[in-house]
Coordinates of C-alpha atoms and ligand atoms in Angstrom, one line a residue:
M1 CA -6.0 -13.7 -18.5
F2 CA -3.3 -12.2 -16.4
V3 CA -2.6 -11.2 -12.8
T4 CA -0.7 -8.1 -11.6
S5 CA 0.7 -7.9 -8.1
A6 CA 2.3 -5.2 -5.9
P7 CA 3.5 -5.2 -2.3
G8 CA 2.6 -3.1 0.7
K9 CA 5.2 -0.9 2.4
V10 CA 6.5 -0.1 5.8
I11 CA 7.7 3.4 6.5
I12 CA 10.7 2.9 8.8
F13 CA 11.5 6.6 9.4
G14 CA 9.7 9.8 8.3
E15 CA 6.0 9.3 7.9
H16 CA 4.1 12.6 7.8
S17 CA 7.4 14.6 7.5
A18 CA 7.6 13.0 4.0
V19 CA 4.6 15.1 3.0
Y20 CA 6.7 18.2 3.7
Y21 CA 9.5 17.2 1.4
K22 CA 11.7 15.8 4.2
P23 CA 13.6 12.6 3.5
A24 CA 12.0 9.3 4.6
I25 CA 13.0 5.7 4.6
A26 CA 10.6 2.9 3.6
A27 CA 10.8 -0.7 2.4
A28 CA 8.5 -3.1 0.7
A29 CA 6.6 -5.6 2.8
S30 CA 7.0 -7.9 -0.1
S31 CA 5.1 -10.9 1.3
L32 CA 2.0 -8.7 2.0
R33 CA 0.6 -8.0 -1.4
S34 CA -2.4 -7.2 -3.6
Y35 CA -3.2 -9.3 -6.7
L36 CA -5.5 -8.3 -9.5
L37 CA -7.0 -10.8 -11.9
I38 CA -7.9 -9.5 -15.3
E39 CA -10.4 -11.5 -17.4
T40 CA -11.4 -10.4 -20.9
E41 CA -13.0 -13.7 -22.2
N42 CA -16.0 -15.8 -21.2
I43 CA -17.6 -13.0 -19.2
T44 CA -20.7 -10.8 -19.6
T45 CA -20.3 -8.8 -22.9
N46 CA -19.9 -5.0 -22.9
V47 CA -19.8 -4.7 -19.2
L48 CA -17.0 -3.5 -16.9
Q49 CA -17.1 -5.6 -13.7
L50 CA -15.3 -5.0 -10.4
S51 CA -15.1 -7.5 -7.6
F52 CA -13.3 -6.5 -4.4
P53 CA -14.0 -9.5 -2.1
N54 CA -11.9 -8.2 0.8
L55 CA -14.3 -5.2 1.0
K56 CA -17.3 -7.5 0.1
F57 CA -18.0 -5.1 -2.8
Q58 CA -19.0 -5.8 -6.4
H59 CA -20.2 -3.5 -9.1
K60 CA -20.9 -3.4 -12.8
W61 CA -21.1 -0.6 -15.4
S62 CA -22.1 -0.7 -19.0
I63 CA -19.1 0.1 -21.2
E64 CA -21.4 2.1 -23.6
N65 CA -22.5 4.3 -20.7
L66 CA -18.9 4.8 -19.6
S67 CA -17.8 5.8 -23.1
Q68 CA -20.7 8.3 -23.5
L69 CA -19.7 9.9 -20.3
T70 CA -16.1 10.4 -21.2
D71 CA -15.6 10.2 -24.9
T72 CA -12.1 11.6 -24.7
H73 CA -9.5 10.1 -22.5
S74 CA -6.5 11.8 -21.0
L75 CA -3.6 9.4 -21.2
Q76 CA -1.2 12.4 -21.2
S77 CA -2.6 14.0 -18.2
K78 CA -1.2 12.5 -15.0
T79 CA -2.6 15.2 -12.8
L80 CA -5.8 14.9 -10.9
S81 CA -8.8 16.3 -12.8
Q82 CA -11.5 17.4 -10.3
S83 CA -14.1 17.5 -13.1
L84 CA -13.5 13.8 -14.0
L85 CA -13.7 12.9 -10.3
Q86 CA -16.9 14.9 -10.0
T87 CA -18.4 13.1 -13.1
I88 CA -17.5 9.7 -11.7
D89 CA -19.1 10.6 -8.3
T90 CA -22.3 11.9 -9.6
A91 CA -22.9 9.7 -12.7
L92 CA -21.4 6.4 -11.6
L93 CA -21.1 6.2 -7.8
S94 CA -24.2 7.9 -6.4
D95 CA -25.6 4.6 -5.2
I96 CA -22.5 3.7 -3.1
V97 CA -22.6 4.8 0.5
N98 CA -19.8 2.8 2.3
P99 CA -16.7 5.1 2.3
L100 CA -14.3 2.2 1.8
H101 CA -16.3 1.1 -1.3
K102 CA -16.5 4.6 -2.6
S103 CA -12.8 5.4 -2.4
A104 CA -11.9 2.0 -4.0
A105 CA -14.4 2.5 -6.8
Q106 CA -13.4 6.1 -7.4
C107 CA -9.7 5.1 -7.8
F108 CA -10.7 2.1 -10.0
L109 CA -12.9 4.2 -12.4
Y110 CA -10.6 7.2 -12.4
L111 CA -7.6 5.0 -13.5
Y112 CA -9.7 3.0 -16.0
L113 CA -11.2 6.0 -17.7
S114 CA -7.9 7.9 -17.8
I115 CA -5.6 5.1 -18.9
I116 CA -7.7 3.0 -21.3
P117 CA -8.8 4.8 -24.5
P118 CA -12.3 4.0 -25.7
M119 CA -11.0 1.9 -28.6
H120 CA -9.5 -0.5 -26.1
R121 CA -12.5 -0.7 -23.8
S122 CA -14.2 -4.0 -24.1
S123 CA -15.8 -6.6 -21.7
L124 CA -13.6 -6.8 -18.6
K125 CA -13.7 -8.4 -15.2
C126 CA -11.3 -7.2 -12.5
T127 CA -11.0 -9.2 -9.3
L128 CA -8.7 -7.9 -6.5
I129 CA -7.6 -9.9 -3.5
S130 CA -5.0 -8.9 -1.0
T131 CA -3.1 -10.2 2.0
L132 CA -2.6 -6.6 3.3
P133 CA -4.8 -5.3 6.1
V134 CA -7.0 -2.5 4.6
G135 CA -6.4 1.0 5.9
A136 CA -3.8 -0.1 8.4
G137 CA -0.7 2.0 7.5
L138 CA 0.9 -0.6 5.3
G139 CA 0.1 1.1 2.0
S140 CA -2.9 -1.0 0.8
S141 CA -4.2 1.9 -1.2
A142 CA -0.9 2.3 -3.0
S143 CA -0.6 -1.4 -3.7
V144 CA -4.1 -1.3 -5.2
S145 CA -3.3 1.8 -7.3
V146 CA -0.2 0.0 -8.6
V147 CA -1.9 -3.2 -9.6
L148 CA -4.7 -1.2 -11.3
S149 CA -2.3 1.1 -13.2
Q150 CA -0.1 -1.8 -14.3
A151 CA -3.1 -3.8 -15.6
F152 CA -4.8 -0.9 -17.3
L153 CA -1.6 0.2 -19.0
K154 CA -1.2 -3.3 -20.4
L155 CA -4.9 -3.4 -21.6
A156 CA -4.2 0.0 -23.3
Q157 CA -1.2 -1.7 -25.0
C158 CA 1.3 0.7 -23.5
T159 CA 4.9 -0.3 -23.1
L160 CA 5.1 -1.1 -19.4
S161 CA 7.8 0.7 -17.4
P162 CA 8.1 1.2 -13.7
T163 CA 8.2 4.9 -14.2
L164 CA 4.9 5.0 -16.1
I165 CA 3.2 2.6 -13.6
N166 CA 4.4 4.7 -10.7
E167 CA 3.2 7.9 -12.2
W168 CA -0.3 6.6 -12.7
A169 CA -0.3 4.9 -9.3
Y170 CA 0.5 8.3 -7.8
V171 CA -2.7 9.6 -9.5
G172 CA -4.6 6.8 -7.9
E173 CA -3.2 7.8 -4.5
M174 CA -4.2 11.4 -5.2
V175 CA -7.8 10.2 -5.8
M176 CA -7.8 8.5 -2.4
H177 CA -5.8 10.9 -0.4
G178 CA -5.5 14.4 -2.0
K179 CA -1.8 15.2 -1.9
P180 CA 0.3 12.3 -0.7
S181 CA 4.1 12.2 -0.6
G182 CA 4.2 9.4 -3.2
I183 CA 6.4 7.2 -1.0
D184 CA 3.9 4.4 -0.8
N185 CA 3.3 4.0 -4.6
T186 CA 7.0 4.3 -5.3
I187 CA 7.8 1.4 -2.9
A188 CA 4.9 -0.6 -4.2
T189 CA 6.2 -0.2 -7.7
Y190 CA 9.9 -0.6 -7.3
G191 CA 10.1 -2.8 -4.2
G192 CA 13.4 -2.9 -2.2
A193 CA 14.2 -0.2 0.4
L194 CA 14.4 3.5 -0.5
Q195 CA 15.5 6.8 0.9
F196 CA 12.7 8.9 -0.6
I197 CA 12.1 12.7 -1.1
K198 CA 8.8 13.9 -2.5
D199 CA 9.1 15.2 -6.1
D200 CA 12.9 14.8 -6.0
P201 CA 13.9 11.7 -7.9
Q202 CA 17.6 12.8 -8.0
N203 CA 17.7 12.4 -4.2
T204 CA 15.5 9.3 -4.0
K205 CA 17.9 6.4 -3.9
E206 CA 17.9 2.7 -3.3
L207 CA 19.3 1.4 0.1
F208 CA 21.2 -1.8 0.3
P209 CA 21.1 -2.9 3.9
K210 CA 24.1 -5.1 4.9
K211 CA 21.7 -7.5 6.8
P212 CA 18.1 -8.3 5.9
I213 CA 15.8 -6.1 7.9
V214 CA 13.6 -8.3 10.0
A215 CA 10.8 -6.7 12.0
I216 CA 7.6 -7.4 13.8
L217 CA 4.5 -5.6 12.5
T218 CA 1.5 -5.4 14.8
Y219 CA -1.9 -4.6 13.4
T220 CA -4.2 -3.0 16.1
R221 CA -7.3 -3.4 14.0
I222 CA -8.1 0.2 15.0
P223 CA -9.5 1.9 11.9
R224 CA -8.3 5.3 10.9
S225 CA -8.1 7.5 7.8
T226 CA -4.8 8.5 6.3
K227 CA -6.5 11.6 4.7
T228 CA -7.8 12.8 8.1
L229 CA -4.5 12.3 9.9
V230 CA -2.5 14.0 7.2
S231 CA -4.9 16.9 7.3
N232 CA -4.8 17.2 11.1
V233 CA -1.0 17.5 10.9
R234 CA -1.5 20.2 8.3
V235 CA -3.8 22.2 10.6
L236 CA -1.2 21.9 13.4
Y237 CA 1.6 22.9 11.1
E238 CA -0.3 26.0 9.9
S239 CA -1.3 27.1 13.3
M240 CA 2.2 26.7 14.9
P241 CA 4.8 26.5 12.1
E242 CA 7.6 27.7 14.4
I243 CA 7.1 24.6 16.6
V244 CA 6.2 22.0 14.0
E245 CA 8.9 22.9 11.4
P246 CA 11.7 22.0 13.8
I247 CA 9.9 18.7 14.6
L248 CA 9.8 17.9 10.9
D249 CA 13.4 18.9 10.5
S250 CA 14.3 16.6 13.4
M251 CA 12.5 13.8 11.7
A252 CA 14.5 14.5 8.5
H253 CA 17.7 14.0 10.5
V254 CA 16.3 10.8 12.1
A255 CA 15.5 9.5 8.6
L256 CA 18.9 10.3 7.1
K257 CA 20.8 8.8 10.1
G258 CA 18.4 5.9 10.2
G259 CA 19.0 5.1 6.5
D260 CA 22.8 5.0 7.2
A261 CA 22.3 2.9 10.3
L262 CA 20.2 0.4 8.4
Q263 CA 22.8 0.2 5.6
E264 CA 25.6 -0.3 8.1
A265 CA 23.5 -2.7 10.2
K266 CA 24.1 -0.5 13.3
L267 CA 21.3 -2.0 15.3
D268 CA 21.8 0.2 18.5
D269 CA 21.5 3.3 16.4
V270 CA 18.4 2.0 14.6
L271 CA 16.7 1.2 17.9
Q272 CA 17.5 4.7 19.3
L273 CA 16.2 6.4 16.2
V274 CA 13.0 4.3 16.2
R275 CA 12.2 5.5 19.7
I276 CA 13.0 9.1 18.8
N277 CA 10.9 9.0 15.6
H278 CA 7.9 7.6 17.6
G279 CA 8.2 10.4 20.2
L280 CA 8.2 13.0 17.4
L281 CA 5.1 11.5 15.9
V282 CA 3.4 11.5 19.3
S283 CA 4.1 15.2 19.5
L284 CA 2.4 15.7 16.2
G285 CA -0.7 14.0 17.7
V286 CA -0.9 11.0 15.4
S287 CA -0.4 8.2 17.9
H288 CA -3.3 6.3 19.7
P289 CA -3.7 4.6 23.1
G290 CA -3.9 1.3 21.2
L291 CA -0.5 1.9 19.6
E292 CA 1.0 3.0 23.0
I293 CA 0.0 -0.5 24.3
I294 CA 2.5 -2.0 21.9
R295 CA 5.2 0.5 22.6
N296 CA 4.8 0.1 26.4
L297 CA 4.9 -3.7 26.1
T298 CA 8.1 -3.5 24.1
T299 CA 9.7 -1.5 26.8
E300 CA 8.3 -3.6 29.6
L301 CA 9.6 -6.9 28.1
Q302 CA 12.8 -5.1 26.9
V303 CA 12.6 -6.7 23.5
G304 CA 13.5 -3.7 21.4
E305 CA 11.9 -0.5 20.2
T306 CA 8.5 0.3 18.6
K307 CA 7.2 3.1 16.5
L308 CA 3.9 3.6 14.7
T309 CA 4.2 3.2 11.0
G310 CA 2.1 4.9 8.3
A311 CA -0.3 7.6 9.1
G312 CA -0.9 6.4 12.7
G313 CA -4.1 7.0 14.7
G314 CA -4.5 3.2 14.9
G315 CA -3.4 0.9 12.1
C316 CA 0.1 -0.7 12.6
A317 CA 3.2 -0.5 14.7
L318 CA 6.7 -1.6 13.7
T319 CA 9.0 -3.2 16.2
F320 CA 12.7 -3.8 15.8
L321 CA 14.1 -6.5 18.2
N322 CA 17.3 -6.0 20.2
N323 CA 20.0 -8.6 20.3
S324 CA 19.2 -9.7 23.8
A325 CA 15.5 -10.5 23.0
S326 CA 15.2 -14.3 23.4
E327 CA 12.7 -16.5 21.5
Q328 CA 10.6 -16.8 24.6
D329 CA 10.5 -13.0 25.1
V330 CA 9.4 -12.5 21.6
A331 CA 6.8 -15.2 21.9
Q332 CA 5.5 -13.6 25.0
F333 CA 5.4 -10.2 23.3
R334 CA 3.4 -11.6 20.3
D335 CA 1.1 -13.8 22.4
T336 CA 0.2 -11.0 24.7
L337 CA -0.6 -8.7 21.8
N338 CA -2.6 -11.5 20.0
Q339 CA -4.4 -12.9 22.9
R340 CA -5.0 -10.0 25.3
Y341 CA -5.6 -7.3 22.8
D342 CA -6.7 -9.3 19.7
Y343 CA -4.0 -7.6 17.7
Q344 CA -2.5 -9.4 14.7
T345 CA 1.3 -9.7 14.5
F346 CA 3.5 -10.6 11.5
E347 CA 7.2 -11.2 11.4
T348 CA 8.3 -9.7 8.1
T349 CA 11.5 -9.3 6.2
L350 CA 11.5 -5.8 4.7
G351 CA 12.5 -5.2 1.1
G352 CA 12.0 -7.6 -1.9
I353 CA 10.0 -7.8 -5.0
G354 CA 8.0 -4.7 -6.3
C355 CA 5.2 -4.8 -8.9
S356 CA 5.1 -7.9 -11.1
L357 CA 3.0 -9.6 -13.8
L358 CA 1.9 -13.1 -14.3
D359 CA 0.5 -14.2 -17.7
L360 CA -1.8 -17.2 -16.9
N361 CA -1.6 -18.3 -20.5
Q362 CA 2.0 -19.2 -19.9
I363 CA 1.1 -21.7 -17.2
T364 CA 0.6 -25.2 -18.7
N365 CA -0.4 -27.0 -15.5
K366 CA -4.3 -26.8 -15.5
E367 CA -4.5 -27.7 -11.8
Q368 CA -2.3 -24.8 -10.9
I369 CA -4.4 -22.4 -13.0
S370 CA -7.6 -23.6 -11.4
A371 CA -6.1 -23.3 -7.9
I372 CA -5.3 -19.7 -8.7
L373 CA -8.7 -18.9 -10.1
D374 CA -10.3 -20.5 -7.0
L375 CA -8.5 -18.0 -4.8
F376 CA -10.1 -15.1 -6.7
N377 CA -13.6 -16.7 -6.8
S378 CA -13.6 -17.5 -3.1
Q379 CA -14.9 -14.9 -0.7
N380 CA -12.5 -15.9 2.0
A381 CA -9.2 -17.3 0.7
S382 CA -6.7 -17.4 3.6
M383 CA -3.4 -15.6 3.6
E384 CA -1.6 -19.0 3.6
Q385 CA -3.6 -20.3 0.6
I386 CA -2.8 -17.0 -1.3
D387 CA 0.9 -17.2 -0.4
N388 CA 1.2 -20.9 -1.3
N389 CA -0.4 -20.5 -4.7
L390 CA 0.5 -17.0 -5.9
L391 CA 3.3 -15.3 -3.9
P392 CA 6.1 -14.1 -6.3
G393 CA 9.2 -16.1 -5.4
G394 CA 7.0 -18.4 -3.2
P395 CA 6.4 -22.1 -3.2
A396 CA 4.3 -22.3 -6.4
D397 CA 7.4 -21.0 -8.3
L398 CA 5.3 -19.2 -10.9
P399 CA 6.8 -17.3 -13.9
W400 CA 6.2 -13.8 -12.5
K401 CA 7.8 -11.1 -14.6
I402 CA 9.4 -8.4 -12.5
Ligands
ADP1 N1 -8.2 -5.3 -0.7 C1 -8.7 -4.2 -1.2 N2 -9.7 -4.2 -2.1 C2 -10.1 -3.0 -2.5 N3 -9.7 -1.8 -2.1 C3 -8.8 -1.7 -1.2 C4 -8.2 -2.9 -0.7 N4 -7.2 -2.6 0.2 C5 -7.2 -1.2 0.2 N5 -8.1 -0.7 -0.6 C6 -8.4 0.8 -0.8 O1 -7.5 1.5 0.0 C7 -8.1 2.3 1.0 C8 -7.3 2.3 2.3 O2 -6.3 3.2 2.1 P1 -5.6 4.0 3.3 O3 -6.6 4.7 4.1 O4 -4.6 4.9 2.6 O5 -4.9 3.0 4.1 P2 -3.5 2.2 3.9 O6 -2.6 2.6 5.0 O7 -3.8 0.7 4.0 O8 -3.0 2.6 2.5 C9 -9.5 1.6 1.2 O9 -10.5 2.6 1.5 C10 -9.8 1.1 -0.2 O10 -10.3 2.1 -1.0
PMV2 C1 1.4 9.8 6.6 C2 2.1 9.4 5.3 O1 3.5 9.8 5.4 C3 2.0 7.9 5.0 C4 0.7 7.3 5.0 O2 0.7 5.9 4.8 P1 -0.6 5.0 4.9 O3 -1.6 5.5 3.9 O4 -1.1 5.2 6.3 O5 -0.1 3.6 4.6 C5 1.4 10.2 4.2 C6 2.2 10.3 2.9 O6 3.4 10.0 2.9 O7 1.6 10.7 1.9
MG3 MG1 -2.7 4.6 1.8

């Protein structure tokens, strides 16, 4: 039995422009994570079981059926095979109608069938719990792709390396989104803070901010689809390239300057650039009145600057506080968002631990193991319970391998 874990991410500068090969800055939201429990013993034989309690979704497939369907596996091929995707859809997922269930199961089966060769396919139960809001712009899909890739590579007896995990997680992201930039899976794998350029590892580099980056994340609970928003921007780009290209170039300058400002802890510059980046995103049509509420309240209470983060259209906003924001101001800001609008706010330190692995056989304390298993078996474990019992570097002090 083992658990894999990976964080969500916050794009600080350059969402959407990242898809067009422009530099972007992102950091791990390392306390908001997905955790995948892998059980291979004392479970139903010759069955692959999936349990995603956050989505209230469970499913089972006979391993024999799966192997008949795809008797060859494509461990070498880290590109998206439309024919495998089609086979999965028609033969294994035709009974699933909920779109969230469908995309999660597609990603799960695609990675399972591609990574684990038939000789290593035996009875398996996979249970995934997460403290990340689903579909909110904090990279839950990438975090899920990373924990699945890491676990399946281990079951396939591959030597685990961050490069390999990240490559497969990108395939998982392609299953969910088509052609993403790859920034989310890269952060979920490596953790920390990065300046990222799509398909350009030479110019993707780690950032070392002088001061820890503390920010407030606000989840509007407004659902949206990354895939749709990215494709709306594509349509705009293709219809007015002479206008959209300079906006994307401007976002690239914002990201490069913003990365430097974060490293040098130049808060005034960071705040200006957050405001500019949000304005550019508004011009691309990816904001939402519910996000503007947060931005307007930040201005009204003069606590700092806010931008949308992730694909926008709902989901989450990121707020950096200015030095003059008092504790009362910040409390008023958060209380108003929580109480008047039913938004959820988190104070988060950005950066920290990327993907990690916990071998439950190494834990000798039986009570600790049963507390961990209870979290996966419960349908509604709270964020606090998960953090207390599982968070890498958290109070339970577990032997996570990074
Ligand atoms: N806790 C979870 N359990 C199972 N699947 C999840 C979970 N969280 C996210 N997902 C998958 O990720 C998808 C959301 O991804 P996406 O729209 O890109 O939003 P995000 O900004 O959170 O990455 C969901 O439809 C689901 O397939
Ligand atoms: C809009 C985009 O820049 C980020 C999307 O992030 P999320 O799925 O909303 O967490 C797309 C991408 O980088 O592939
Ligand atoms: Mg995503």
